[in-house]
Amino acid sequence: MGHPLLRQVAAPAVVGSPELNALVADMDDTMRDLSGAGLAAPQIGVSARVVIFEMKDNPRYPHVAPVPYTVLVNPVLTMLGEEQEEGWEGCLSVPGLRGLVPRYRRLRYRGFTPDGTPIDRTVEGFHARVVQHEVDHLDGILYPQRIRDLSRFGFEDALTGQMTPMPD
Ligand code: NI
């Protein structure tokens, strides 16, 4: 947090390029090493509209429904309905902290796999949350900017026992 790249709108990525495949490999390594639920290219210093995410027995996020491993290139989000819900988030670019963040409950996302195959999914709950968090990174937004009540933002260690489980 504080690095200029994390405040910038990232550039469109070129599907099917060797550079994109190398970027995704680096992102995979970083996400898995740090037990993240997701990662956006600007977080490893690359201005490109690429995010990855996965939720499978993640020790940083117990109590949440699984999300399939996904590489999403040049994503476009369409929020479905007005309903929002609050949930605790963390971010590998904001280490040691958690905050209660409102997100739309349902959305449709479209984009491409690295080889150019279209992706089109309608999701809700934690899956919708992680997509909103990661795509925010591509638009230069970090989750603390979305927190409505800053009394619900703090150090993970200090918040132990105060964080309710994720909604699903
Ligand atoms: Ni993040």
Tab-separated table of C-alpha atoms and ligand atoms in Angstrom:
chain	number	residue	atom	x	y	z
A	1	MET	CA	0.000	0.000	0.000
A	2	GLY	CA	1.375	3.353	-1.015
A	3	HIS	CA	3.116	2.167	-4.185
A	4	PRO	CA	1.996	4.335	-7.137
A	5	LEU	CA	1.187	1.271	-9.273
A	6	LEU	CA	-1.522	0.287	-6.773
A	7	ARG	CA	-3.293	3.611	-7.392
A	8	GLN	CA	-3.254	3.425	-11.191
A	9	VAL	CA	-5.718	2.071	-13.718
A	10	ALA	CA	-3.953	-0.980	-15.185
A	11	ALA	CA	-3.447	-1.441	-18.931
A	12	PRO	CA	-5.374	-4.045	-20.977
A	13	ALA	CA	-3.521	-7.367	-21.317
A	14	VAL	CA	-2.804	-9.177	-24.600
A	15	VAL	CA	-4.289	-12.678	-24.563
A	16	GLY	CA	-2.241	-15.518	-26.033
A	17	SER	CA	1.087	-13.784	-25.460
A	18	PRO	CA	4.140	-15.436	-23.826
A	19	GLU	CA	4.424	-12.400	-21.537
A	20	LEU	CA	0.940	-13.073	-20.195
A	21	ASN	CA	1.717	-16.739	-19.494
A	22	ALA	CA	4.890	-15.759	-17.623
A	23	LEU	CA	2.979	-13.136	-15.627
A	24	VAL	CA	0.312	-15.653	-14.611
A	25	ALA	CA	2.989	-18.143	-13.504
A	26	ASP	CA	4.548	-15.458	-11.276
A	27	MET	CA	1.145	-14.536	-9.879
A	28	ASP	CA	0.339	-18.184	-9.109
A	29	ASP	CA	3.605	-18.583	-7.195
A	30	THR	CA	2.996	-15.419	-5.186
A	31	MET	CA	-0.617	-16.203	-4.328
A	32	ARG	CA	0.181	-19.738	-3.182
A	33	ASP	CA	3.304	-18.758	-1.218
A	34	LEU	CA	1.289	-16.186	0.741
A	35	SER	CA	-1.949	-18.228	1.044
A	36	GLY	CA	-3.894	-15.450	-0.665
A	37	ALA	CA	-7.444	-15.879	-1.948
A	38	GLY	CA	-6.579	-13.811	-4.995
A	39	LEU	CA	-4.014	-11.572	-6.604
A	40	ALA	CA	-3.964	-8.818	-9.214
A	41	ALA	CA	-1.025	-8.115	-11.543
A	42	PRO	CA	-0.333	-4.603	-10.141
A	43	GLN	CA	0.388	-6.235	-6.768
A	44	ILE	CA	3.534	-7.789	-8.238
A	45	GLY	CA	4.507	-4.630	-10.075
A	46	VAL	CA	2.884	-5.190	-13.476
A	47	SER	CA	0.289	-2.820	-14.915
A	48	ALA	CA	-1.951	-5.356	-16.661
A	49	ARG	CA	-5.633	-6.209	-16.323
A	50	VAL	CA	-5.120	-9.732	-15.007
A	51	VAL	CA	-6.432	-11.230	-11.769
A	52	ILE	CA	-6.300	-14.724	-10.325
A	53	PHE	CA	-8.307	-16.188	-7.482
A	54	GLU	CA	-9.070	-19.482	-5.770
A	55	MET	CA	-10.609	-20.554	-2.488
A	56	LYS	CA	-9.825	-24.087	-1.415
A	57	ASP	CA	-9.088	-24.953	2.225
A	58	ASN	CA	-7.401	-21.586	2.733
A	59	PRO	CA	-6.088	-21.095	6.301
A	60	ARG	CA	-6.487	-17.300	5.988
A	61	TYR	CA	-10.200	-17.674	5.141
A	62	PRO	CA	-11.891	-20.504	7.004
A	63	HIS	CA	-15.696	-20.870	6.760
A	64	VAL	CA	-16.025	-19.806	3.117
A	65	ALA	CA	-17.449	-21.718	0.164
A	66	PRO	CA	-14.913	-22.947	-2.437
A	67	VAL	CA	-14.186	-20.837	-5.513
A	68	PRO	CA	-12.608	-22.560	-8.538
A	69	TYR	CA	-9.097	-21.519	-9.541
A	70	THR	CA	-9.600	-18.812	-12.149
A	71	VAL	CA	-7.325	-16.612	-14.257
A	72	LEU	CA	-9.396	-13.690	-15.509
A	73	VAL	CA	-7.985	-11.365	-18.159
A	74	ASN	CA	-9.508	-7.986	-19.058
A	75	PRO	CA	-12.520	-8.470	-16.751
A	76	VAL	CA	-15.806	-6.612	-17.056
A	77	LEU	CA	-18.204	-6.667	-14.094
A	78	THR	CA	-21.958	-6.125	-14.106
A	79	MET	CA	-23.501	-5.802	-10.649
A	80	LEU	CA	-26.832	-7.632	-10.342
A	81	GLY	CA	-29.268	-5.905	-8.025
A	82	GLU	CA	-28.661	-3.295	-5.376
A	83	GLU	CA	-28.085	-5.671	-2.481
A	84	GLN	CA	-24.788	-5.327	-0.663
A	85	GLU	CA	-23.364	-7.217	2.291
A	86	GLU	CA	-20.486	-6.558	4.653
A	87	GLY	CA	-17.629	-9.025	5.011
A	88	TRP	CA	-14.116	-9.073	6.454
A	89	GLU	CA	-11.326	-8.677	3.916
A	90	GLY	CA	-7.594	-8.687	3.935
A	91	CYS	CA	-5.088	-7.986	1.187
A	92	LEU	CA	-1.547	-9.126	0.505
A	93	SER	CA	-0.694	-5.471	-0.269
A	94	VAL	CA	-2.012	-4.388	3.148
A	95	PRO	CA	-0.348	-7.037	5.326
A	96	GLY	CA	-1.528	-7.802	8.845
A	97	LEU	CA	-4.766	-5.828	8.602
A	98	ARG	CA	-8.433	-6.693	8.116
A	99	GLY	CA	-11.475	-4.549	7.540
A	100	LEU	CA	-15.221	-4.884	7.162
A	101	VAL	CA	-16.059	-4.038	3.538
A	102	PRO	CA	-19.430	-3.670	1.789
A	103	ARG	CA	-19.688	-5.443	-1.580
A	104	TYR	CA	-22.465	-6.232	-4.017
A	105	ARG	CA	-23.897	-9.654	-3.271
A	106	ARG	CA	-24.412	-10.797	-6.873
A	107	LEU	CA	-22.663	-9.983	-10.108
A	108	ARG	CA	-21.861	-11.217	-13.574
A	109	TYR	CA	-18.268	-11.225	-14.724
A	110	ARG	CA	-16.901	-11.608	-18.187
A	111	GLY	CA	-13.362	-11.770	-19.464
A	112	PHE	CA	-10.905	-14.218	-20.964
A	113	THR	CA	-8.563	-17.009	-20.002
A	114	PRO	CA	-4.893	-16.350	-20.889
A	115	ASP	CA	-5.340	-18.211	-24.217
A	116	GLY	CA	-8.350	-16.088	-25.148
A	117	THR	CA	-11.260	-18.387	-24.244
A	118	PRO	CA	-14.236	-16.298	-23.043
A	119	ILE	CA	-15.355	-16.547	-19.413
A	120	ASP	CA	-18.917	-15.553	-18.455
A	121	ARG	CA	-20.158	-16.340	-14.937
A	122	THR	CA	-22.873	-15.168	-12.582
A	123	VAL	CA	-21.829	-15.523	-8.935
A	124	GLU	CA	-22.722	-14.395	-5.442
A	125	GLY	CA	-21.412	-14.275	-1.895
A	126	PHE	CA	-17.693	-14.768	-1.307
A	127	HIS	CA	-17.041	-15.512	-4.979
A	128	ALA	CA	-18.582	-12.141	-5.921
A	129	ARG	CA	-16.627	-10.467	-3.123
A	130	VAL	CA	-13.224	-11.751	-4.187
A	131	VAL	CA	-13.861	-10.727	-7.811
A	132	GLN	CA	-14.816	-7.187	-6.725
A	133	HIS	CA	-11.726	-6.961	-4.494
A	134	GLU	CA	-9.356	-8.119	-7.245
A	135	VAL	CA	-10.870	-6.043	-10.042
A	136	ASP	CA	-10.691	-2.988	-7.754
A	137	HIS	CA	-6.899	-3.487	-7.834
A	138	LEU	CA	-7.006	-3.009	-11.623
A	139	ASP	CA	-8.703	0.336	-11.108
A	140	GLY	CA	-6.279	1.560	-8.456
A	141	ILE	CA	-8.560	0.927	-5.469
A	142	LEU	CA	-7.550	-0.874	-2.250
A	143	TYR	CA	-10.166	-2.272	0.134
A	144	PRO	CA	-9.522	0.272	2.948
A	145	GLN	CA	-10.965	2.892	0.580
A	146	ARG	CA	-14.250	0.941	0.591
A	147	ILE	CA	-14.609	0.649	4.381
A	148	ARG	CA	-17.565	2.682	5.673
A	149	ASP	CA	-16.818	2.426	9.394
A	150	LEU	CA	-13.104	2.714	10.143
A	151	SER	CA	-13.679	1.397	13.656
A	152	ARG	CA	-14.024	-1.942	11.831
A	153	PHE	CA	-10.474	-1.833	10.445
A	154	GLY	CA	-7.499	-3.096	12.374
A	155	PHE	CA	-4.706	-5.531	12.921
A	156	GLU	CA	-5.553	-9.173	12.382
A	157	ASP	CA	-4.007	-10.172	15.726
A	158	ALA	CA	-6.009	-7.564	17.649
A	159	LEU	CA	-9.273	-8.482	15.875
A	160	THR	CA	-9.110	-12.170	16.797
A	161	GLY	CA	-12.559	-13.265	17.942
A	162	GLN	CA	-14.246	-10.098	16.625
A	163	MET	CA	-14.404	-11.080	12.973
A	164	THR	CA	-17.641	-12.866	12.156
A	165	PRO	CA	-17.345	-15.739	9.673
A	166	MET	CA	-17.774	-14.845	6.029
A	167	PRO	CA	-21.450	-14.857	4.972
A	168	ASP	CA	-21.120	-18.094	3.047
B	1	NI	NI	-5.903	-7.305	-2.485
